């Protein structure tokens, strides 16, 4: 994993925001068995939604892609928090799943998620390539156009050794 994630983002003219606080009764990420599970991230900055509406109605495809990119930045901020800023602990992005607030007749959900997927590859290089699902939904919290969650793998060498089973 490249440890120069912040530098890569800076070359794109982007800065990593502070990790957003949860919007309800959940944790923003959890770590289990060498994986970081990042809860769904919305296009939010400083606690305020930056985009609202249904994609294909009030929100254009291009605006939805920008919202997905912002979701990706918030995902990376949560990962940074999960590893206490030590990017060398992160091996790769395993999977992202995006939920697109879709107007009837809108069928370009994968193109919306490209805003986040492209960011992961730009920020992490090959370690940012991932499996993905893109789902159209009838509504999302705060009427945001997209919410994305993610799973990242941590380096095995940085994990505590598992206890040996006794006979």
Coordinates of C-alpha atoms in Angstrom, one line a residue:
X1 CA 0.0 0.0 0.0
X2 CA 1.4 3.4 -0.8
X3 CA 1.9 5.4 2.3
X4 CA 1.8 8.7 0.4
X5 CA -2.1 8.7 0.2
X6 CA -2.2 12.3 1.4
X7 CA 0.4 13.4 -1.2
X8 CA -1.4 11.6 -4.0
X9 CA -4.6 13.4 -3.0
X10 CA -2.8 16.7 -2.9
X11 CA -1.6 16.2 -6.5
X12 CA -5.3 15.9 -7.4
X13 CA -6.1 19.1 -5.6
X14 CA -7.9 17.2 -2.8
X15 CA -7.4 17.1 1.0
X16 CA -8.6 14.4 3.3
X17 CA -11.3 15.7 5.6
X18 CA -11.7 14.9 9.2
X19 CA -13.6 11.6 9.6
X20 CA -17.3 12.4 9.8
X21 CA -19.2 11.6 12.9
X22 CA -21.9 8.9 12.7
X23 CA -25.4 10.1 11.7
X24 CA -27.1 7.7 14.1
X25 CA -26.5 5.0 16.6
X26 CA -23.6 3.1 15.0
X27 CA -19.8 3.3 14.8
X28 CA -18.1 4.8 11.7
X29 CA -15.9 1.7 11.3
X30 CA -15.2 -1.6 12.9
X31 CA -12.2 -3.9 12.6
X32 CA -12.5 -7.7 12.6
X33 CA -10.2 -10.4 11.3
X34 CA -7.8 -8.1 9.6
X35 CA -10.6 -6.1 7.8
X36 CA -11.8 -2.6 8.3
X37 CA -15.5 -2.2 7.6
X38 CA -16.4 1.4 7.0
X39 CA -20.1 2.3 7.6
X40 CA -22.0 4.1 4.8
X41 CA -20.5 7.5 4.1
X42 CA -22.6 10.3 2.6
X43 CA -21.5 13.4 0.7
X44 CA -21.0 15.5 3.8
X45 CA -18.6 18.2 4.8
X46 CA -18.5 19.6 8.4
X47 CA -21.7 17.8 9.2
X48 CA -23.6 19.3 6.2
X49 CA -24.9 17.4 3.1
X50 CA -23.2 18.9 0.1
X51 CA -25.7 17.5 -2.4
X52 CA -29.4 16.4 -2.2
X53 CA -31.9 15.0 -4.5
X54 CA -32.5 12.0 -6.7
X55 CA -30.1 11.1 -9.5
X56 CA -31.8 11.5 -12.8
X57 CA -34.2 14.1 -11.5
X58 CA -32.8 16.9 -9.3
X59 CA -29.2 15.7 -9.5
X60 CA -27.3 15.1 -12.7
X61 CA -25.0 12.2 -13.3
X62 CA -21.9 14.4 -13.1
X63 CA -23.1 15.9 -9.8
X64 CA -23.8 12.4 -8.5
X65 CA -20.3 11.3 -9.5
X66 CA -18.8 14.3 -7.6
X67 CA -20.9 13.3 -4.6
X68 CA -19.6 9.8 -4.8
X69 CA -16.1 11.1 -4.9
X70 CA -16.8 13.0 -1.7
X71 CA -18.2 9.8 -0.2
X72 CA -14.8 8.2 -1.1
X73 CA -12.9 11.0 0.6
X74 CA -15.0 10.4 3.7
X75 CA -14.3 6.6 3.5
X76 CA -10.5 7.3 3.3
X77 CA -10.8 9.6 6.3
X78 CA -12.5 6.8 8.3
X79 CA -9.7 4.3 7.2
X80 CA -7.1 6.8 8.3
X81 CA -8.8 7.1 11.7
X82 CA -9.1 3.3 11.9
X83 CA -5.3 2.9 11.5
X84 CA -4.4 6.0 13.5
X85 CA -2.9 7.6 10.4
X86 CA -0.5 4.7 9.7
X87 CA -1.3 4.0 6.0
X88 CA 1.4 1.3 6.0
X89 CA -1.1 -0.8 7.9
X90 CA -3.6 -0.8 5.0
X91 CA -3.1 -3.5 2.4
X92 CA -5.9 -2.7 -0.1
X93 CA -9.5 -1.7 -0.7
X94 CA -11.4 -5.0 -1.0
X95 CA -14.9 -3.9 -1.8
X96 CA -17.2 -0.9 -2.0
X97 CA -21.0 -0.9 -2.2
X98 CA -22.9 2.2 -3.2
X99 CA -26.6 3.1 -2.8
X100 CA -27.8 5.6 -5.4
X101 CA -31.0 7.6 -4.7
X102 CA -32.5 7.0 -8.1
X103 CA -35.3 8.7 -10.0
X104 CA -37.6 6.3 -11.9
X105 CA -36.0 5.4 -15.2
X106 CA -32.4 6.1 -14.0
X107 CA -30.2 3.1 -14.7
X108 CA -26.6 4.4 -14.6
X109 CA -25.8 3.6 -10.9
X110 CA -22.4 2.0 -11.9
X111 CA -21.4 5.3 -13.5
X112 CA -22.3 7.2 -10.3
X113 CA -20.0 4.9 -8.3
X114 CA -17.2 5.5 -10.7
X115 CA -16.7 8.8 -8.8
X116 CA -15.6 6.8 -5.8
X117 CA -13.9 3.9 -7.6
X118 CA -11.7 6.2 -9.6
X119 CA -10.7 8.1 -6.4
X120 CA -9.7 4.8 -4.7
X121 CA -7.4 4.0 -7.6
X122 CA -6.0 7.5 -7.8
X123 CA -5.3 7.6 -4.1
X124 CA -4.1 4.0 -3.5
X125 CA -2.8 2.9 -6.9
X126 CA -3.4 -0.8 -7.6
X127 CA -4.3 -1.3 -3.9
X128 CA -7.4 0.8 -4.7
X129 CA -8.8 -1.7 -7.2
X130 CA -11.8 -3.4 -5.6
X131 CA -14.9 -5.5 -6.1
X132 CA -18.1 -3.4 -6.2
X133 CA -21.9 -3.3 -6.1
X134 CA -24.0 -0.3 -7.3
X135 CA -27.6 -0.4 -6.2
X136 CA -30.5 2.0 -7.1
X137 CA -32.7 2.8 -4.1
X138 CA -36.0 4.8 -3.6
X139 CA -34.6 7.0 -0.9
X140 CA -31.6 7.8 1.3
X141 CA -31.1 9.6 4.6
X142 CA -31.3 13.4 4.1
X143 CA -32.3 12.8 0.5
X144 CA -28.6 12.6 -0.5
X145 CA -27.9 11.2 -3.9
X146 CA -25.5 8.5 -2.8
X147 CA -24.2 6.6 0.2
X148 CA -21.2 4.3 0.0
X149 CA -19.7 1.7 2.4
X150 CA -16.4 -0.1 2.1
X151 CA -14.1 -2.9 3.3
X152 CA -10.3 -2.6 3.5
X153 CA -7.8 -5.3 4.3
X154 CA -5.0 -4.6 6.8
X155 CA -1.5 -6.0 6.5
X156 CA -1.2 -9.4 8.2
X157 CA 2.3 -8.5 9.5
X158 CA 0.7 -5.8 11.6
X159 CA -2.0 -7.9 13.2
X160 CA -1.6 -9.7 16.5
X161 CA -0.8 -13.4 16.2
X162 CA -3.9 -15.6 16.7
X163 CA -3.8 -17.8 19.8
X164 CA -3.0 -21.5 19.1
X165 CA -5.7 -24.0 19.6
X166 CA -5.1 -26.4 22.4
X167 CA -6.0 -30.1 22.0

